[in-house]
Short mmCIF file of C-alpha atoms in Angstrom, two decimals:
data_model
loop_
_atom_site.label_atom_id
_atom_site.label_comp_id
_atom_site.label_asym_id
_atom_site.label_seq_id
_atom_site.Cartn_x
_atom_site.Cartn_y
_atom_site.Cartn_z
CA MET A 1 165.21 105.95 205.92
CA LYS A 2 164.57 102.78 207.89
CA ASN A 3 166.48 99.54 206.82
CA GLU A 4 163.13 96.87 206.21
CA ASN A 5 161.36 99.60 204.05
CA ARG A 6 164.13 99.93 201.21
CA GLY A 7 162.97 96.87 200.14
CA GLN A 8 158.64 98.23 200.09
CA ILE A 9 160.25 101.38 198.40
CA ARG A 10 162.59 99.21 194.94
CA ILE A 11 158.64 97.46 195.01
CA ILE A 12 157.01 101.20 194.81
CA GLU A 13 159.84 102.19 192.22
CA ALA A 14 159.48 99.10 190.05
CA PHE A 15 155.08 99.69 190.33
CA LEU A 16 156.62 103.20 188.86
CA ALA A 17 158.61 102.05 185.94
CA VAL A 18 156.22 98.99 185.06
CA LEU A 19 153.89 102.36 185.16
CA ILE A 20 156.08 104.60 183.10
CA ILE A 21 157.00 101.62 180.32
CA PHE A 22 154.00 101.03 179.52
CA SER A 23 152.14 104.06 179.05
CA SER A 24 155.22 104.66 175.69
CA PHE A 25 153.45 101.77 174.60
CA ALA A 26 150.61 102.38 174.92
CA ILE A 27 152.04 106.38 173.59
CA SER A 28 153.79 104.99 170.82
CA ALA A 29 151.32 102.78 169.26
CA ASN A 30 149.22 105.93 167.53
CA LEU A 31 152.95 107.10 166.45
CA THR A 32 150.83 107.23 162.56
CA VAL A 33 151.84 109.72 161.44
CA THR A 34 154.05 108.87 158.08
CA GLN A 35 151.03 107.24 156.30
CA THR A 36 148.37 109.71 156.44
CA VAL A 37 151.38 112.44 155.58
CA THR A 38 151.92 110.32 152.05
CA ASN A 39 148.28 109.54 151.40
CA HIS A 40 146.94 113.61 150.95
CA ASP A 41 150.08 114.37 148.80
CA ASN A 42 148.84 111.31 146.49
CA LEU A 43 145.86 112.51 146.99
CA ALA A 44 146.81 116.47 145.98
CA SER A 45 149.05 115.49 143.11
CA THR A 46 146.31 113.75 141.60
CA GLY A 47 143.69 116.08 141.99
CA LEU A 48 146.98 119.27 141.00
CA LEU A 49 146.85 116.38 138.34
CA ALA A 50 143.90 116.92 136.75
CA LEU A 51 143.70 120.54 137.16
CA VAL A 52 146.26 121.06 135.32
CA LYS A 53 145.06 118.70 132.63
CA LEU A 54 141.52 120.44 132.76
CA ASP A 55 143.81 123.36 131.84
CA SER A 56 145.97 122.90 129.37
CA ASP A 57 144.47 122.72 126.77
CA GLY A 58 141.81 126.62 128.74
CA SER A 59 139.33 124.14 129.75
CA LEU A 60 139.22 125.08 132.83
CA GLY A 61 139.37 129.21 132.84
CA LYS A 62 136.26 128.81 129.71
CA TYR A 63 134.26 126.81 132.35
CA ILE A 64 134.93 128.71 135.25
CA GLU A 65 133.74 132.25 133.11
CA ASP A 66 130.79 130.45 131.25
CA ARG A 67 129.72 129.68 135.00
CA ASP A 68 129.86 126.17 133.57
CA TRP A 69 129.21 124.38 136.94
CA ALA A 70 128.19 121.41 136.10
CA ALA A 71 130.70 120.71 133.31
CA LEU A 72 133.37 120.99 135.22
CA ARG A 73 131.74 118.82 137.48
CA ASP A 74 131.92 116.96 135.12
CA ALA A 75 135.23 116.74 133.27
CA LEU A 76 136.72 116.58 137.30
CA ASN A 77 134.45 113.00 138.57
CA LEU A 78 134.91 111.69 134.94
CA ILE A 79 139.06 112.23 135.27
CA LEU A 80 139.37 111.44 138.94
CA PRO A 81 139.73 108.59 140.27
CA ALA A 82 136.99 106.59 140.96
CA GLY A 83 136.31 106.29 144.65
CA ILE A 84 137.25 110.33 144.94
CA ALA A 85 134.86 112.61 146.59
CA PHE A 86 135.90 116.53 145.41
CA ASN A 87 134.69 119.38 146.64
CA LEU A 88 135.57 122.55 144.10
CA THR A 89 135.48 126.77 145.55
CA VAL A 90 136.49 128.68 143.26
CA TYR A 91 136.79 132.77 144.13
CA ASP A 92 137.30 135.53 142.52
CA GLY A 93 140.53 138.15 142.97
CA GLN A 94 139.36 139.55 145.57
CA MET A 95 138.34 136.49 146.87
CA GLN A 96 134.70 136.53 146.77
CA GLN A 97 133.26 133.13 145.97
CA VAL A 98 132.51 133.04 142.72
CA ASN A 99 131.29 130.20 142.16
CA THR A 100 126.90 129.61 142.36
CA ASP A 101 126.67 126.12 142.26
CA VAL A 102 128.57 123.72 144.51
CA ILE A 103 131.10 121.52 143.13
CA SER A 104 131.67 118.77 144.20
CA ASN A 105 130.45 114.95 143.58
CA CYS A 106 129.88 113.53 147.24
CA GLY A 107 129.93 114.47 150.65
CA PHE A 108 132.53 114.26 152.38
CA SER A 109 131.99 111.23 155.07
CA SER A 110 137.06 110.84 155.88
CA GLU A 111 138.67 112.99 157.92
CA ASP A 112 141.59 112.30 156.22
CA ILE A 113 141.90 114.53 153.35
CA ALA A 114 143.89 115.95 150.85
CA PHE A 115 144.22 120.38 149.67
CA VAL A 116 145.31 122.23 146.46
CA GLU A 117 145.33 125.49 145.52
CA TYR A 118 145.47 126.51 142.18
CA VAL A 119 145.96 129.75 140.27
CA CYS A 120 143.93 130.22 136.86
CA ALA A 121 144.03 132.65 134.51
CA SER A 122 140.58 133.34 131.88
CA GLN A 123 142.06 132.83 128.12
CA GLY A 124 138.97 135.43 127.46
CA SER A 125 139.53 138.57 125.36
CA ASN A 126 139.27 140.18 128.97
CA PHE A 127 142.17 139.32 131.24
CA HIS A 128 141.04 137.23 135.31
CA CYS A 129 142.41 135.38 136.98
CA TYR A 130 140.81 132.99 139.42
CA MET A 131 142.11 130.97 142.94
CA ILE A 132 140.49 127.68 142.93
CA HIS A 133 140.30 125.71 145.82
CA LEU A 134 139.86 122.06 145.53
CA TYR A 135 139.50 119.49 148.96
CA LEU A 136 139.89 115.81 148.01
CA ALA A 137 139.32 112.47 149.96
CA VAL A 138 138.63 108.88 149.49
CA ALA A 139 134.74 108.10 149.15
CA ALA A 140 134.05 105.92 152.10
CA MET B 1 165.81 85.71 205.72
CA PRO B 2 165.42 88.87 206.70
CA THR B 3 161.86 90.52 205.48
CA ILE B 4 164.84 93.25 203.45
CA SER B 5 166.32 90.97 201.89
CA ILE B 6 162.19 88.35 199.89
CA ASP B 7 161.69 92.95 199.43
CA THR B 8 164.45 93.16 197.61
CA PHE B 9 164.51 89.70 195.97
CA PHE B 10 160.95 90.36 194.30
CA ALA B 11 161.68 93.53 193.87
CA CYS B 12 164.89 93.07 191.25
CA SER B 13 162.30 89.81 189.95
CA LEU B 14 159.60 92.28 189.15
CA MET B 15 162.42 94.44 187.12
CA VAL B 16 164.36 91.19 185.46
CA LEU B 17 160.69 90.08 183.89
CA LEU B 18 158.87 93.57 183.30
CA MET B 19 163.20 93.86 181.65
CA ILE B 20 162.19 90.79 179.25
CA SER B 21 158.43 91.26 179.02
CA ALA B 22 159.36 95.74 177.54
CA MET B 23 162.56 94.03 174.48
CA ALA B 24 159.52 91.92 173.16
CA GLY B 25 156.30 94.52 173.57
CA ALA B 26 159.14 96.98 171.97
CA SER B 27 159.95 95.27 169.14
CA LYS B 28 155.99 93.66 168.32
CA LEU B 29 154.75 97.01 168.53
CA LEU B 30 157.28 98.81 166.83
CA TYR B 31 158.30 96.38 163.86
CA PRO B 32 154.69 97.15 162.02
CA HIS B 33 155.91 101.16 162.24
CA ILE B 34 159.43 100.34 161.34
CA ASN B 35 158.07 97.81 158.20
CA ASN B 36 156.00 100.56 157.27
CA THR B 37 159.23 103.17 157.28
CA VAL B 38 160.27 100.49 154.50
CA ASP B 39 156.79 100.13 153.03
CA MET B 40 156.78 103.49 152.85
CA ASN B 41 160.06 104.63 151.94
CA ILE B 42 159.70 101.88 148.18
CA ALA B 43 156.39 103.09 147.49
CA GLU B 44 158.32 107.11 147.03
CA ARG B 45 161.15 106.02 145.07
CA TYR B 46 158.44 104.11 142.76
CA ALA B 47 156.38 107.25 143.12
CA SER B 48 159.03 109.01 141.25
CA VAL B 49 160.25 106.52 138.84
CA SER B 50 156.24 105.80 137.43
CA LYS B 51 156.80 109.55 137.52
CA TYR B 52 159.95 109.42 135.81
CA LEU B 53 158.83 106.76 132.93
CA LEU B 54 156.15 110.14 131.60
CA LEU B 55 158.09 113.30 132.76
CA ASN B 56 161.16 111.98 130.60
CA ASP B 57 161.91 111.95 126.76
CA GLY B 58 164.50 109.06 127.39
CA THR B 59 167.90 108.50 125.67
CA PRO B 60 167.32 108.81 121.82
CA SER B 61 164.80 111.32 122.62
CA ASN B 62 163.81 110.49 118.63
CA TRP B 63 163.54 106.71 119.97
CA GLY B 64 159.86 106.04 118.97
CA GLN B 65 160.17 107.10 115.30
CA ASN B 66 162.94 104.64 115.12
CA CYS B 67 160.88 101.82 113.53
CA GLN B 68 164.70 100.53 114.34
CA GLY B 69 166.35 102.11 117.70
CA VAL B 70 166.52 100.50 120.54
CA PRO B 71 166.26 102.97 123.46
CA GLU B 72 169.36 102.77 125.87
CA THR B 73 167.25 105.41 129.07
CA ILE B 74 163.05 104.85 128.65
CA GLY B 75 160.38 107.55 128.75
CA LEU B 76 157.50 107.94 127.46
CA ALA B 77 157.88 111.69 127.34
CA LYS B 78 157.05 113.93 124.29
CA ALA B 79 160.49 115.24 123.13
CA GLY B 80 159.94 119.14 123.93
CA SER B 81 156.84 119.35 125.31
CA ASP B 82 155.82 122.09 127.55
CA ASN B 83 153.01 119.89 129.54
CA PRO B 84 153.76 117.75 132.15
CA TYR B 85 152.31 114.00 131.72
CA THR B 86 152.40 114.45 127.54
CA LEU B 87 153.79 111.33 126.10
CA ASP B 88 153.95 110.57 122.70
CA ILE B 89 152.34 108.47 120.31
CA ASP B 90 155.16 106.60 118.87
CA LYS B 91 156.79 105.67 121.99
CA VAL B 92 153.04 104.39 123.53
CA SER B 93 152.03 102.83 119.26
CA ARG B 94 155.78 100.93 120.55
CA LEU B 95 154.94 99.63 123.30
CA ASN B 96 151.94 97.76 122.25
CA ASN B 97 152.42 94.53 121.11
CA GLU B 98 150.83 94.19 118.28
CA ASN B 99 153.14 96.40 117.01
CA LEU B 100 155.80 94.81 114.68
CA TYR B 101 159.07 97.36 116.18
CA ALA B 102 157.72 97.21 119.59
CA VAL B 103 160.51 97.01 122.33
CA SER B 104 161.09 94.25 124.45
CA TYR B 105 159.83 94.03 127.86
CA ALA B 106 163.80 92.76 128.56
CA GLN B 107 164.74 95.76 126.14
CA ILE B 108 162.79 98.19 128.78
CA PHE B 109 163.93 96.41 131.39
CA THR B 110 167.20 96.99 130.80
CA ALA B 111 166.80 100.93 129.75
CA LEU B 112 165.11 101.48 132.42
CA GLU B 113 168.59 100.27 134.20
CA MET B 114 167.21 99.03 137.81
CA PRO B 115 167.35 95.60 137.93
CA ASP B 116 165.30 95.30 141.06
CA VAL B 117 162.09 97.14 139.52
CA SER B 118 160.03 95.13 137.75
CA PHE B 119 157.39 96.96 136.05
CA ARG B 120 153.67 97.42 134.02
CA ILE B 121 152.41 99.53 132.39
CA GLU B 122 148.75 99.87 130.65
CA ILE B 123 147.21 103.19 128.98
CA GLU B 124 143.90 103.33 127.82
CA PRO B 125 140.62 105.99 127.02
CA VAL B 126 139.29 108.09 129.68
CA PHE B 127 135.86 106.55 130.05
CA GLU B 128 135.18 102.79 128.21
CA VAL B 129 132.80 101.66 124.85
CA ALA B 130 130.69 99.15 125.18
CA LEU B 131 129.18 98.12 121.75
CA ASN B 132 126.30 95.10 121.34
CA LEU B 133 124.60 94.44 118.10
CA THR B 134 120.84 93.34 119.38
CA GLU B 135 119.45 93.76 116.26
CA ALA B 136 118.73 92.49 113.21
CA PHE B 137 115.92 93.04 110.40
CA GLU B 138 117.00 91.37 106.95
CA GLY B 139 114.30 93.86 104.64
CA ALA B 140 114.31 93.41 100.50
CA ASN B 141 117.34 95.15 99.54
CA LYS B 142 118.48 96.69 102.94
CA THR B 143 118.95 95.25 106.08
CA SER B 144 119.28 96.97 109.62
CA TYR B 145 120.96 96.11 112.81
CA GLU B 146 120.46 97.47 116.10
CA PHE B 147 123.16 98.60 118.19
CA GLU B 148 122.89 99.11 122.05
CA ILE B 149 126.11 101.64 122.65
CA LEU B 150 127.74 102.81 126.19
CA THR B 151 129.48 104.68 127.03
CA GLU B 152 130.29 104.20 130.66
CA LYS B 153 133.20 104.81 133.00
CA GLN B 154 133.27 101.10 135.72
CA GLY B 155 129.91 101.07 135.61
CA PHE B 156 128.77 104.80 135.72
CA PRO B 157 126.58 105.95 132.86
CA VAL B 158 129.87 109.09 131.03
CA GLN B 159 127.22 111.50 128.53
CA ALA B 160 128.84 111.51 125.65
CA GLU B 161 128.16 112.58 121.35
CA LEU B 162 128.16 109.86 120.03
CA LYS B 163 130.05 109.18 115.16
CA PHE B 164 129.88 106.72 113.61
CA TYR B 165 131.27 104.70 110.74
CA VAL B 166 130.28 101.76 108.69
CA ILE B 167 132.44 100.32 106.87
CA ALA B 168 132.86 97.72 104.25
CA GLU B 169 133.49 96.52 100.66
CA ASN B 170 133.89 99.60 99.29
CA TYR B 171 131.40 101.13 101.86
CA LEU B 172 132.23 103.64 104.32
CA GLU B 173 129.11 105.51 105.44
CA THR B 174 129.74 107.90 107.98
CA SER B 175 126.82 109.67 111.16
CA HIS B 176 126.41 112.72 112.50
CA ALA B 177 126.96 113.61 116.09
CA CYS B 178 124.71 112.18 118.09
CA VAL B 179 124.36 112.83 121.62
CA SER B 180 124.31 109.79 124.60
CA ASN B 181 123.63 109.71 127.90
CA GLY B 182 125.49 106.88 128.77
CA ARG B 183 123.34 104.29 126.54
CA THR B 184 122.03 104.97 123.19
CA TYR B 185 119.92 102.92 120.44
CA MET B 186 121.54 103.08 116.94
CA ASN B 187 120.18 102.06 113.69
CA VAL B 188 122.60 101.06 110.99
CA THR B 189 121.31 100.33 107.39
CA ILE B 190 123.41 98.27 103.86
CA SER B 191 122.28 97.27 101.25
CA ASN B 192 122.24 94.48 100.65
CA ASP B 193 124.64 95.04 97.55
CA VAL B 194 127.24 95.26 99.15
CA ASN B 195 129.20 92.47 100.93
CA GLY B 196 130.49 92.07 105.02
CA PRO B 197 131.87 91.61 107.58
CA ALA B 198 130.15 95.02 107.67
CA LEU B 199 132.46 97.07 110.96
CA LEU B 200 131.30 99.45 114.00
CA VAL B 201 133.72 101.97 114.28
CA VAL B 202 131.92 104.58 117.23
CA PHE B 203 133.36 107.64 118.30
CA ALA B 204 132.33 108.82 122.39
CA ARG B 205 133.79 112.44 123.47
CA SER B 206 133.41 113.56 126.78
CA VAL B 207 130.15 116.58 126.16
CA SER B 208 131.59 117.98 129.59
CA ASN B 209 135.29 118.01 127.80
CA ALA B 210 136.04 117.63 123.89
CA GLU B 211 140.02 116.03 124.87
CA ILE B 212 138.01 112.58 126.95
CA VAL B 213 137.20 111.13 123.50
CA SER B 214 136.82 107.05 123.54
CA PHE B 215 136.51 105.13 121.30
CA SER B 216 135.57 100.72 119.79
CA ALA B 217 134.85 98.54 116.93
CA TYR B 218 132.47 95.80 116.18
CA PRO B 219 131.95 93.51 113.47
CA PHE B 220 129.00 92.21 112.07
CA ALA B 221 128.62 89.60 109.33
CA HIS B 222 126.98 91.73 106.50
CA ASN B 223 126.44 88.82 103.08
CA SER B 224 128.40 87.47 104.80
CA PRO B 225 129.07 84.65 107.22
CA GLU B 226 131.13 85.43 110.88
CA PRO B 227 133.31 87.71 110.63
CA LYS B 228 137.40 86.76 111.21
CA PRO B 229 138.73 87.84 115.04
CA LYS B 230 141.50 90.84 114.57
CA GLY B 231 144.80 89.75 113.15
CA THR B 232 143.89 87.06 111.51
CA PHE B 233 144.66 88.56 108.13
CA LEU B 234 146.75 91.28 109.02
CA ARG B 235 149.06 92.59 111.24
CA LEU B 236 148.80 96.64 112.02
CA SER B 237 151.95 98.62 112.46
CA PRO B 238 151.65 102.94 112.69
CA LEU B 239 154.98 104.50 113.76
CA ASN B 240 156.04 108.12 112.39
CA TYR B 241 152.56 108.60 110.85
CA THR B 242 153.60 105.67 108.57
CA LEU B 243 151.70 102.22 108.58
CA ASN B 244 152.55 99.11 107.27
CA ALA B 245 150.46 96.48 107.20
CA SER B 246 151.86 93.25 106.67
CA LEU B 247 149.90 90.23 105.81
CA ILE B 248 150.73 87.41 107.58
CA TYR B 249 150.05 85.07 104.85
CA PRO B 250 150.75 85.47 100.89
CA GLY B 251 147.35 86.02 98.79
CA ILE B 252 146.56 88.37 99.66
CA ASN B 253 144.88 91.82 97.83
CA LEU B 254 144.36 95.27 99.85
CA SER B 255 141.79 98.00 99.05
CA ASP B 256 140.97 100.71 100.55
CA VAL B 257 142.10 102.13 104.18
CA TYR B 258 140.82 104.63 105.75
CA ALA B 259 142.35 106.60 108.55
CA LEU B 260 139.10 107.45 110.91
CA SER B 261 138.94 110.48 113.72
CA PHE B 262 135.80 112.29 115.89
CA ASN B 263 135.82 114.69 113.32
CA TYR B 264 137.47 113.36 110.38
CA SER B 265 138.41 110.76 108.04
CA SER B 266 139.99 109.81 104.76
CA THR B 267 141.64 107.59 102.05
CA LEU B 268 144.84 106.52 102.75
CA THR B 269 147.48 106.50 99.18
CA GLN B 270 149.63 103.81 98.59
CA THR B 271 153.95 104.83 98.90
CA ALA B 272 154.39 101.36 99.00
CA ASN B 273 154.32 97.62 98.25
CA SER B 274 156.05 94.19 98.27
CA SER B 275 154.79 91.00 98.96
CA GLN B 276 155.14 90.49 102.34
CA SER B 277 153.76 94.15 103.08
CA ALA B 278 152.80 97.94 102.51
CA THR B 279 152.61 101.92 103.73
CA TYR B 280 150.37 103.82 103.81
CA ASN B 281 151.37 107.75 105.23
CA ILE B 282 148.61 108.82 108.34
CA PRO B 283 147.50 112.23 108.56
CA HIS B 284 147.44 114.15 111.25
CA PHE B 285 143.67 115.20 111.92
CA LEU B 286 143.68 118.76 113.50
CA ASP B 287 141.85 116.80 116.68
CA PRO B 288 142.19 115.25 119.56
CA SER B 289 141.21 112.77 119.24
CA PRO B 290 142.69 108.23 118.20
CA THR B 291 142.76 107.93 115.10
CA LEU B 292 141.13 104.57 114.25
CA ILE B 293 143.09 103.41 110.70
CA VAL B 294 140.59 100.79 108.64
CA VAL B 295 142.29 98.02 105.99
CA THR B 296 140.30 96.43 104.16
CA GLY B 297 141.34 93.63 101.38
CA ARG B 298 140.05 89.96 100.51
CA ASN B 299 142.57 86.91 100.48
CA SER B 300 141.29 84.39 97.74
CA THR B 301 137.78 84.16 98.99
CA SER B 302 136.64 86.05 100.83
CA PHE B 303 136.09 90.06 101.94
CA PHE B 304 137.70 91.27 105.98
CA THR B 305 138.40 94.20 107.35
CA GLU B 306 141.68 94.53 110.53
CA TRP B 307 141.97 97.73 112.06
CA THR B 308 144.07 99.74 115.20
CA ALA B 309 144.31 102.61 116.44
CA TYR B 310 146.71 105.08 116.71
CA PRO B 311 147.80 105.34 119.26
CA GLN B 312 148.26 101.56 119.85
CA ILE B 313 145.87 101.78 122.86
CA PRO B 314 144.74 100.25 124.38
CA LEU B 315 147.95 99.11 125.62
CA GLN B 316 148.95 96.53 128.77
CA THR B 317 152.67 95.29 128.67
CA GLY B 318 155.58 94.05 131.12
CA ALA B 319 154.56 91.54 133.91
CA ASN B 320 151.90 90.50 135.41
CA PHE B 321 151.58 90.88 139.38
CA ALA B 322 148.37 88.83 139.42
CA SER B 323 150.23 86.38 141.02
CA SER B 324 152.82 88.12 142.81
CA THR B 325 151.74 90.06 145.66
CA ALA B 326 152.10 87.93 148.96
CA LEU B 327 155.35 87.50 148.13
CA SER B 328 156.41 91.75 146.39
CA ASN B 329 156.24 95.49 146.87
CA VAL B 330 153.52 96.27 144.42
CA PHE B 331 152.04 99.16 143.74
CA ALA B 332 150.00 100.84 141.49
CA TYR B 333 150.15 104.74 140.38
CA THR B 334 147.22 105.99 137.77
CA TYR B 335 147.99 109.46 136.02
CA LEU B 336 146.34 111.36 133.29
CA VAL B 337 148.26 111.77 130.28
CA THR B 338 148.18 114.06 126.62
CA ILE B 339 148.06 112.02 123.15
CA ASN B 340 148.16 114.42 120.58
CA SER B 341 145.55 116.31 122.39
CA ALA B 342 143.20 113.66 123.38
CA LEU B 343 143.33 112.14 127.25
CA TYR B 344 143.79 108.45 128.43
CA LYS B 345 144.83 106.96 131.94
CA CYS B 346 147.63 105.47 132.56
CA THR B 347 148.73 103.21 135.01
CA VAL B 348 152.64 102.72 136.15
CA TRP B 349 152.62 98.94 138.90
CA LEU B 350 156.08 98.34 139.83
CA GLY B 351 156.71 95.90 142.01
CA GLY B 352 160.01 94.47 143.38
CA PRO B 353 161.39 91.80 146.39
CA ARG B 354 159.52 92.69 149.74
CA GLN B 355 162.13 93.58 151.91
#
């Protein structure tokens, strides 16, 4: 390399360094993963506690056995904090959907959706086991 | 000066500027993330503290029932309960400042053993019942009162079964349950021979789940002057299924005392009395409902009613964070808790200095 070109190479190096450092800034500005995980955790624990409380006296199993989807939706709507949207699906042991109606209070407009999986056993004379999938989001 | 020297000088200056701007930019960009990580750690710590308060029974485990005892470590859970977030009726009642045996904020703060954490605990029914007297129709022998009853959760109507009781001097009327879609009107008719003030007590039980129960009480004038505010004559302290009724001033005579729940009602028997207080046994109702205790009596001139709930809710105890959010990290955690088979909403506020 000729001596008179060495300074120009250093300028190119400097511009390359500028490019690398500012691109790393642009990438790091989008690092907000921790917050999202915590919001998910809070929503999921709220949903799980609601299902546990409904199941503690056998109400949850009774709603499913009686196919009383309106009562299940109303109960969830009442015990979940205001401003939380939910969508619940009940599956039987063969993972076939049991609920014929939609058990939800409104549509999901948020991309931040938490998921809770809960196993519920009926307390009737015929034993049945159900898998419940509950999706939760903060309503817009 | 040769061209190479100018280029090198220019490149070096650019690198120095770049390094300085990189350091400034990096600190500005990363500060919120570093700060957020600290906040997230605090949030997780406070979440653990709030769960600890509701999942542990404290030391001694029966500190709620021992009216003179102060907890060594605080915890509100019912001892030996299989279900999580099941609270002890007496520990909850001792958080209420209206109770004669209430533990003070300083005592709870010491028992929490976390000198950098302030807290506030609020426990209330899952939904609200509001009562409004809309009209009164006075007849020759009877007077009818029309009440508006609202059952709502943060402004949204709640479908509920209603049961009401009307109490006046030597008078207890019980209604049949009726269903409300969130707003209903109800008539109460009382004979003009009955002395007031009267007290209307309404229990509301969610149609979708029998464990979700709320209540409200409304005193109103009937053959009497306007009722005095709650707590004018007596301080009521239910604890360990015993009611202590402390007289605010002498010359008060107590008469009938009632325990009311959604399905049951009972007249209480006095077990002891003195010049300053009287005690009554509270029955264990097999009912997922709070028990409302109504004490009637007379001061020198007039009849009165005083009431309280057992568990003694709604309650708010602890620090007031309303004006301190700018200088401190304050987090609120809401849980669904069970007290005597009924569901309530419990909000735990925790705060400490901003780091």
